[in-house]
Amino acid sequence: MTWTQYLAPLLKGAQVTVMISLASITFGVILAFAAGIARMSSNRFVSGLAFVYIALFRGTPLLVQLFWFYYALPLIGISFDPITTGIMTLSLLTGAFGAEVVRGALLAVPNTQLEAARALNFSKRYTLWHISMPQAIIEMMPPFGNLAIQNLKDTALVSLISIADLTFQAQSMRNITLDSATVYTLTLVGYFIIALCLMLIVRFIEMKLRRGPAFPRGAHT
């Protein structure tokens, strides 16, 4: 077989990889904001719950998490298909790491601005979303970009629960052809191209945010 004949199955696998990565990054970012903000809550229960979630998923291997959701959870009557399991596990992991990015960026907002918001009688919610968040989100973009790339690389593990992603297709092709050099070189290039696209997207979003106004007009209490 020539290298061009490997492209069809590898491209099919790449589509699955991109789908899983984009879905888990999206859900992961939502979880990151929810957990990061909850971690700063004055409510001890909410803050404690967020801490347990973050510590659990940051402190355990992704492969073990993946196997637990796919193999152990069905033993108590809860089961998901492989795609859902992969997206869910990657989302939870990305959200846990992203939560610390969100919390760190919010804590980096100068106290003088928060004091000024209190002096102007702005509510805590308004201060968070209209004073702190617009500044913090710009600082979150580089770390979130790194998390997106890490998420993409982590998707390779979903092949272990029978998801026909790029890595799974590469392994299948290699087992059939025994042409390890060509198959894995093409796979390497495939992951690099996807990662490059992710980096460009994150960079574009960051540039758009930096060009935008730091504060909204017409503040409300």
PDB file of C-alpha atoms in Angstrom:
ATOM      1  CA  MET A   1       0.000   0.000   0.000  1.00  0.00           C
ATOM      2  CA  THR A   2       1.143   3.553  -0.743  1.00  0.00           C
ATOM      3  CA  TRP A   3       0.898   6.341   1.804  1.00  0.00           C
ATOM      4  CA  THR A   4      -2.031   7.926  -0.067  1.00  0.00           C
ATOM      5  CA  GLN A   5      -4.105   4.795   0.577  1.00  0.00           C
ATOM      6  CA  TYR A   6      -3.721   5.373   4.317  1.00  0.00           C
ATOM      7  CA  LEU A   7      -5.313   8.810   4.114  1.00  0.00           C
ATOM      8  CA  ALA A   8      -8.986   7.792   3.905  1.00  0.00           C
ATOM      9  CA  PRO A   9      -9.134   5.835   7.203  1.00  0.00           C
ATOM     10  CA  LEU A  10      -6.848   8.317   8.938  1.00  0.00           C
ATOM     11  CA  LEU A  11      -8.981  11.272   7.827  1.00  0.00           C
ATOM     12  CA  LYS A  12     -12.067   9.443   9.059  1.00  0.00           C
ATOM     13  CA  GLY A  13     -10.373   8.976  12.417  1.00  0.00           C
ATOM     14  CA  ALA A  14      -9.273  12.610  12.440  1.00  0.00           C
ATOM     15  CA  GLN A  15     -12.901  13.708  12.099  1.00  0.00           C
ATOM     16  CA  VAL A  16     -13.794  11.735  15.214  1.00  0.00           C
ATOM     17  CA  THR A  17     -10.800  13.187  17.053  1.00  0.00           C
ATOM     18  CA  VAL A  18     -11.768  16.759  16.135  1.00  0.00           C
ATOM     19  CA  MET A  19     -15.393  16.174  17.150  1.00  0.00           C
ATOM     20  CA  ILE A  20     -14.443  14.735  20.538  1.00  0.00           C
ATOM     21  CA  SER A  21     -11.850  17.432  21.171  1.00  0.00           C
ATOM     22  CA  LEU A  22     -14.112  20.369  20.267  1.00  0.00           C
ATOM     23  CA  ALA A  23     -17.040  18.982  22.255  1.00  0.00           C
ATOM     24  CA  SER A  24     -14.967  18.274  25.359  1.00  0.00           C
ATOM     25  CA  ILE A  25     -13.197  21.644  25.160  1.00  0.00           C
ATOM     26  CA  THR A  26     -16.567  23.417  24.950  1.00  0.00           C
ATOM     27  CA  PHE A  27     -18.070  21.564  27.909  1.00  0.00           C
ATOM     28  CA  GLY A  28     -14.759  21.765  29.748  1.00  0.00           C
ATOM     29  CA  VAL A  29     -14.640  25.564  29.481  1.00  0.00           C
ATOM     30  CA  ILE A  30     -18.199  25.789  30.824  1.00  0.00           C
ATOM     31  CA  LEU A  31     -17.240  23.560  33.761  1.00  0.00           C
ATOM     32  CA  ALA A  32     -14.053  25.569  34.283  1.00  0.00           C
ATOM     33  CA  PHE A  33     -15.951  28.829  34.703  1.00  0.00           C
ATOM     34  CA  ALA A  34     -18.572  27.216  36.938  1.00  0.00           C
ATOM     35  CA  ALA A  35     -16.018  25.489  39.180  1.00  0.00           C
ATOM     36  CA  GLY A  36     -13.566  28.400  39.189  1.00  0.00           C
ATOM     37  CA  ILE A  37     -16.222  30.877  40.284  1.00  0.00           C
ATOM     38  CA  ALA A  38     -17.683  28.378  42.773  1.00  0.00           C
ATOM     39  CA  ARG A  39     -14.203  27.909  44.255  1.00  0.00           C
ATOM     40  CA  MET A  40     -14.224  31.612  45.176  1.00  0.00           C
ATOM     41  CA  SER A  41     -17.713  31.498  46.686  1.00  0.00           C
ATOM     42  CA  SER A  42     -18.238  32.620  50.269  1.00  0.00           C
ATOM     43  CA  ASN A  43     -20.532  29.616  50.671  1.00  0.00           C
ATOM     44  CA  ARG A  44     -18.352  26.901  52.193  1.00  0.00           C
ATOM     45  CA  PHE A  45     -20.428  24.055  50.790  1.00  0.00           C
ATOM     46  CA  VAL A  46     -20.243  25.384  47.235  1.00  0.00           C
ATOM     47  CA  SER A  47     -16.537  26.182  47.556  1.00  0.00           C
ATOM     48  CA  GLY A  48     -15.830  22.786  49.143  1.00  0.00           C
ATOM     49  CA  LEU A  49     -17.725  20.914  46.445  1.00  0.00           C
ATOM     50  CA  ALA A  50     -15.743  22.716  43.747  1.00  0.00           C
ATOM     51  CA  PHE A  51     -12.496  21.956  45.594  1.00  0.00           C
ATOM     52  CA  VAL A  52     -13.279  18.223  45.764  1.00  0.00           C
ATOM     53  CA  TYR A  53     -14.122  18.101  42.047  1.00  0.00           C
ATOM     54  CA  ILE A  54     -10.961  19.977  41.063  1.00  0.00           C
ATOM     55  CA  ALA A  55      -8.694  17.963  43.348  1.00  0.00           C
ATOM     56  CA  LEU A  56     -10.194  14.631  42.273  1.00  0.00           C
ATOM     57  CA  PHE A  57      -9.771  15.126  38.543  1.00  0.00           C
ATOM     58  CA  ARG A  58      -6.437  16.935  38.764  1.00  0.00           C
ATOM     59  CA  GLY A  59      -5.039  14.281  41.068  1.00  0.00           C
ATOM     60  CA  THR A  60      -5.970  11.116  39.188  1.00  0.00           C
ATOM     61  CA  PRO A  61      -4.774   9.794  35.796  1.00  0.00           C
ATOM     62  CA  LEU A  62      -7.025  10.371  32.798  1.00  0.00           C
ATOM     63  CA  LEU A  63      -6.728   6.721  31.755  1.00  0.00           C
ATOM     64  CA  VAL A  64      -8.040   5.541  35.126  1.00  0.00           C
ATOM     65  CA  GLN A  65     -10.905   8.053  34.940  1.00  0.00           C
ATOM     66  CA  LEU A  66     -11.768   6.851  31.453  1.00  0.00           C
ATOM     67  CA  PHE A  67     -11.774   3.194  32.477  1.00  0.00           C
ATOM     68  CA  TRP A  68     -13.800   3.962  35.619  1.00  0.00           C
ATOM     69  CA  PHE A  69     -16.569   5.694  33.682  1.00  0.00           C
ATOM     70  CA  TYR A  70     -16.593   3.046  30.949  1.00  0.00           C
ATOM     71  CA  TYR A  71     -16.059  -0.183  32.890  1.00  0.00           C
ATOM     72  CA  ALA A  72     -16.811   0.463  36.587  1.00  0.00           C
ATOM     73  CA  LEU A  73     -19.829   2.796  36.416  1.00  0.00           C
ATOM     74  CA  PRO A  74     -21.995   0.247  34.516  1.00  0.00           C
ATOM     75  CA  LEU A  75     -21.637  -2.103  37.503  1.00  0.00           C
ATOM     76  CA  ILE A  76     -23.999   0.179  39.428  1.00  0.00           C
ATOM     77  CA  GLY A  77     -26.411   0.463  36.541  1.00  0.00           C
ATOM     78  CA  ILE A  78     -25.123   3.635  34.875  1.00  0.00           C
ATOM     79  CA  SER A  79     -23.610   3.262  31.439  1.00  0.00           C
ATOM     80  CA  PHE A  80     -22.746   5.494  28.503  1.00  0.00           C
ATOM     81  CA  ASP A  81     -21.716   4.794  24.944  1.00  0.00           C
ATOM     82  CA  PRO A  82     -17.986   5.160  24.169  1.00  0.00           C
ATOM     83  CA  ILE A  83     -18.274   8.590  22.496  1.00  0.00           C
ATOM     84  CA  THR A  84     -20.269  10.040  25.416  1.00  0.00           C
ATOM     85  CA  THR A  85     -17.845   8.514  27.907  1.00  0.00           C
ATOM     86  CA  GLY A  86     -14.850   9.990  26.105  1.00  0.00           C
ATOM     87  CA  ILE A  87     -16.351  13.473  25.822  1.00  0.00           C
ATOM     88  CA  MET A  88     -17.585  13.435  29.422  1.00  0.00           C
ATOM     89  CA  THR A  89     -14.271  12.317  30.895  1.00  0.00           C
ATOM     90  CA  LEU A  90     -12.197  14.786  28.869  1.00  0.00           C
ATOM     91  CA  SER A  91     -14.649  17.588  29.713  1.00  0.00           C
ATOM     92  CA  LEU A  92     -14.396  16.906  33.426  1.00  0.00           C
ATOM     93  CA  LEU A  93     -10.589  16.804  33.284  1.00  0.00           C
ATOM     94  CA  THR A  94     -10.330  19.987  31.207  1.00  0.00           C
ATOM     95  CA  GLY A  95     -12.836  21.703  33.484  1.00  0.00           C
ATOM     96  CA  ALA A  96     -10.833  20.801  36.599  1.00  0.00           C
ATOM     97  CA  PHE A  97      -7.590  22.238  35.237  1.00  0.00           C
ATOM     98  CA  GLY A  98      -9.396  25.179  33.667  1.00  0.00           C
ATOM     99  CA  ALA A  99     -11.083  26.050  36.969  1.00  0.00           C
ATOM    100  CA  GLU A 100      -7.732  26.952  38.482  1.00  0.00           C
ATOM    101  CA  VAL A 101      -6.976  29.116  35.436  1.00  0.00           C
ATOM    102  CA  VAL A 102     -10.261  30.975  35.938  1.00  0.00           C
ATOM    103  CA  ARG A 103      -9.721  31.402  39.668  1.00  0.00           C
ATOM    104  CA  GLY A 104      -6.138  32.588  39.231  1.00  0.00           C
ATOM    105  CA  ALA A 105      -7.100  35.127  36.570  1.00  0.00           C
ATOM    106  CA  LEU A 106      -9.923  36.527  38.699  1.00  0.00           C
ATOM    107  CA  LEU A 107      -7.668  36.803  41.743  1.00  0.00           C
ATOM    108  CA  ALA A 108      -5.144  38.714  39.610  1.00  0.00           C
ATOM    109  CA  VAL A 109      -7.578  41.601  39.029  1.00  0.00           C
ATOM    110  CA  PRO A 110      -6.251  44.583  41.067  1.00  0.00           C
ATOM    111  CA  ASN A 111      -7.998  45.060  44.415  1.00  0.00           C
ATOM    112  CA  THR A 112      -8.225  48.792  43.767  1.00  0.00           C
ATOM    113  CA  GLN A 113     -10.744  48.132  41.009  1.00  0.00           C
ATOM    114  CA  LEU A 114     -12.831  45.905  43.249  1.00  0.00           C
ATOM    115  CA  GLU A 115     -12.745  48.529  45.988  1.00  0.00           C
ATOM    116  CA  ALA A 116     -13.841  51.160  43.483  1.00  0.00           C
ATOM    117  CA  ALA A 117     -16.738  48.932  42.421  1.00  0.00           C
ATOM    118  CA  ARG A 118     -17.824  48.560  46.037  1.00  0.00           C
ATOM    119  CA  ALA A 119     -17.548  52.307  46.546  1.00  0.00           C
ATOM    120  CA  LEU A 120     -19.853  52.804  43.556  1.00  0.00           C
ATOM    121  CA  ASN A 121     -22.293  50.336  45.128  1.00  0.00           C
ATOM    122  CA  PHE A 122     -22.002  47.785  42.328  1.00  0.00           C
ATOM    123  CA  SER A 123     -23.407  44.387  43.205  1.00  0.00           C
ATOM    124  CA  LYS A 124     -21.044  41.420  43.534  1.00  0.00           C
ATOM    125  CA  ARG A 125     -22.563  39.817  40.451  1.00  0.00           C
ATOM    126  CA  TYR A 126     -22.177  42.964  38.385  1.00  0.00           C
ATOM    127  CA  THR A 127     -18.596  43.445  39.602  1.00  0.00           C
ATOM    128  CA  LEU A 128     -17.736  39.850  38.684  1.00  0.00           C
ATOM    129  CA  TRP A 129     -19.193  39.859  35.181  1.00  0.00           C
ATOM    130  CA  HIS A 130     -18.578  43.466  34.140  1.00  0.00           C
ATOM    131  CA  ILE A 131     -15.428  44.512  36.003  1.00  0.00           C
ATOM    132  CA  SER A 132     -13.375  41.424  36.863  1.00  0.00           C
ATOM    133  CA  MET A 133     -14.305  38.996  34.095  1.00  0.00           C
ATOM    134  CA  PRO A 134     -13.586  41.216  31.039  1.00  0.00           C
ATOM    135  CA  GLN A 135     -10.026  41.720  32.288  1.00  0.00           C
ATOM    136  CA  ALA A 136      -9.485  38.209  33.588  1.00  0.00           C
ATOM    137  CA  ILE A 137     -10.716  36.418  30.478  1.00  0.00           C
ATOM    138  CA  ILE A 138      -7.940  37.989  28.390  1.00  0.00           C
ATOM    139  CA  GLU A 139      -5.353  36.589  30.788  1.00  0.00           C
ATOM    140  CA  MET A 140      -7.037  33.180  30.655  1.00  0.00           C
ATOM    141  CA  MET A 141      -6.576  32.753  26.914  1.00  0.00           C
ATOM    142  CA  PRO A 142      -2.914  31.550  26.809  1.00  0.00           C
ATOM    143  CA  PRO A 143      -3.477  28.919  29.546  1.00  0.00           C
ATOM    144  CA  PHE A 144      -6.753  27.884  27.929  1.00  0.00           C
ATOM    145  CA  GLY A 145      -4.879  27.515  24.658  1.00  0.00           C
ATOM    146  CA  ASN A 146      -2.465  25.151  26.363  1.00  0.00           C
ATOM    147  CA  LEU A 147      -5.377  23.210  27.844  1.00  0.00           C
ATOM    148  CA  ALA A 148      -6.964  22.899  24.399  1.00  0.00           C
ATOM    149  CA  ILE A 149      -3.765  21.394  22.987  1.00  0.00           C
ATOM    150  CA  GLN A 150      -3.452  19.064  25.971  1.00  0.00           C
ATOM    151  CA  ASN A 151      -7.068  18.043  25.491  1.00  0.00           C
ATOM    152  CA  LEU A 152      -6.370  17.182  21.855  1.00  0.00           C
ATOM    153  CA  LYS A 153      -3.409  15.018  22.824  1.00  0.00           C
ATOM    154  CA  ASP A 154      -5.449  13.331  25.555  1.00  0.00           C
ATOM    155  CA  THR A 155      -8.071  12.264  23.009  1.00  0.00           C
ATOM    156  CA  ALA A 156      -5.622   9.585  21.858  1.00  0.00           C
ATOM    157  CA  LEU A 157      -6.551   7.596  24.971  1.00  0.00           C
ATOM    158  CA  VAL A 158     -10.188   7.200  23.911  1.00  0.00           C
ATOM    159  CA  SER A 159      -8.987   4.633  21.381  1.00  0.00           C
ATOM    160  CA  LEU A 160      -8.646   2.299  24.377  1.00  0.00           C
ATOM    161  CA  ILE A 161     -12.438   2.204  24.789  1.00  0.00           C
ATOM    162  CA  SER A 162     -12.981   1.288  21.122  1.00  0.00           C
ATOM    163  CA  ILE A 163     -13.559   4.762  19.704  1.00  0.00           C
ATOM    164  CA  ALA A 164     -12.369   4.885  16.089  1.00  0.00           C
ATOM    165  CA  ASP A 165     -10.405   8.110  16.444  1.00  0.00           C
ATOM    166  CA  LEU A 166      -7.155   9.001  14.699  1.00  0.00           C
ATOM    167  CA  THR A 167      -5.018   6.868  17.011  1.00  0.00           C
ATOM    168  CA  PHE A 168      -7.384   3.894  16.742  1.00  0.00           C
ATOM    169  CA  GLN A 169      -7.341   4.070  12.951  1.00  0.00           C
ATOM    170  CA  ALA A 170      -3.556   4.374  12.951  1.00  0.00           C
ATOM    171  CA  GLN A 171      -3.188   1.303  15.142  1.00  0.00           C
ATOM    172  CA  SER A 172      -5.591  -0.647  12.933  1.00  0.00           C
ATOM    173  CA  MET A 173      -3.713   0.339   9.779  1.00  0.00           C
ATOM    174  CA  ARG A 174      -0.394  -0.529  11.348  1.00  0.00           C
ATOM    175  CA  ASN A 175      -1.648  -3.971  12.417  1.00  0.00           C
ATOM    176  CA  ILE A 176      -2.815  -4.670   8.872  1.00  0.00           C
ATOM    177  CA  THR A 177       0.156  -3.291   6.922  1.00  0.00           C
ATOM    178  CA  LEU A 178       2.973  -3.493   9.497  1.00  0.00           C
ATOM    179  CA  ASP A 179       4.133  -0.181   8.016  1.00  0.00           C
ATOM    180  CA  SER A 180       4.759   1.579  11.320  1.00  0.00           C
ATOM    181  CA  ALA A 181       6.939   4.381   9.961  1.00  0.00           C
ATOM    182  CA  THR A 182       4.473   5.661   7.348  1.00  0.00           C
ATOM    183  CA  VAL A 183       1.326   5.187   9.418  1.00  0.00           C
ATOM    184  CA  TYR A 184       2.620   6.878  12.554  1.00  0.00           C
ATOM    185  CA  THR A 185       4.328   9.663  10.609  1.00  0.00           C
ATOM    186  CA  LEU A 186       1.017  10.519   8.940  1.00  0.00           C
ATOM    187  CA  THR A 187      -0.710  10.304  12.333  1.00  0.00           C
ATOM    188  CA  LEU A 188       1.868  12.629  13.845  1.00  0.00           C
ATOM    189  CA  VAL A 189       1.336  15.135  11.037  1.00  0.00           C
ATOM    190  CA  GLY A 190      -2.428  14.846  11.471  1.00  0.00           C
ATOM    191  CA  TYR A 191      -2.297  15.697  15.179  1.00  0.00           C
ATOM    192  CA  PHE A 192       0.084  18.571  14.485  1.00  0.00           C
ATOM    193  CA  ILE A 193      -2.238  20.107  11.873  1.00  0.00           C
ATOM    194  CA  ILE A 194      -5.228  19.877  14.220  1.00  0.00           C
ATOM    195  CA  ALA A 195      -3.174  21.382  17.061  1.00  0.00           C
ATOM    196  CA  LEU A 196      -1.995  24.198  14.815  1.00  0.00           C
ATOM    197  CA  CYS A 197      -5.605  25.027  13.910  1.00  0.00           C
ATOM    198  CA  LEU A 198      -6.540  25.082  17.592  1.00  0.00           C
ATOM    199  CA  MET A 199      -3.653  27.423  18.383  1.00  0.00           C
ATOM    200  CA  LEU A 200      -4.675  29.793  15.581  1.00  0.00           C
ATOM    201  CA  ILE A 201      -8.292  29.826  16.787  1.00  0.00           C
ATOM    202  CA  VAL A 202      -7.261  30.611  20.359  1.00  0.00           C
ATOM    203  CA  ARG A 203      -4.847  33.284  19.154  1.00  0.00           C
ATOM    204  CA  PHE A 204      -7.590  34.868  17.018  1.00  0.00           C
ATOM    205  CA  ILE A 205     -10.009  34.960  19.965  1.00  0.00           C
ATOM    206  CA  GLU A 206      -7.326  36.465  22.206  1.00  0.00           C
ATOM    207  CA  MET A 207      -6.561  39.214  19.681  1.00  0.00           C
ATOM    208  CA  LYS A 208     -10.263  40.030  19.323  1.00  0.00           C
ATOM    209  CA  LEU A 209     -10.644  40.271  23.092  1.00  0.00           C
ATOM    210  CA  ARG A 210      -7.606  42.499  23.491  1.00  0.00           C
ATOM    211  CA  ARG A 211      -8.937  44.895  20.861  1.00  0.00           C
ATOM    212  CA  GLY A 212     -12.310  45.135  22.583  1.00  0.00           C
ATOM    213  CA  PRO A 213     -13.236  47.565  25.378  1.00  0.00           C
ATOM    214  CA  ALA A 214     -12.086  46.567  28.811  1.00  0.00           C
ATOM    215  CA  PHE A 215     -15.220  47.937  30.461  1.00  0.00           C
ATOM    216  CA  PRO A 216     -18.825  48.254  29.308  1.00  0.00           C
ATOM    217  CA  ARG A 217     -20.565  51.555  29.026  1.00  0.00           C
ATOM    218  CA  GLY A 218     -23.499  52.429  31.212  1.00  0.00           C
ATOM    219  CA  ALA A 219     -22.790  50.501  34.424  1.00  0.00           C
ATOM    220  CA  HIS A 220     -25.726  49.438  36.587  1.00  0.00           C
ATOM    221  CA  THR A 221     -25.841  48.775  40.268  1.00  0.00           C
TER     222      THR A 221
END
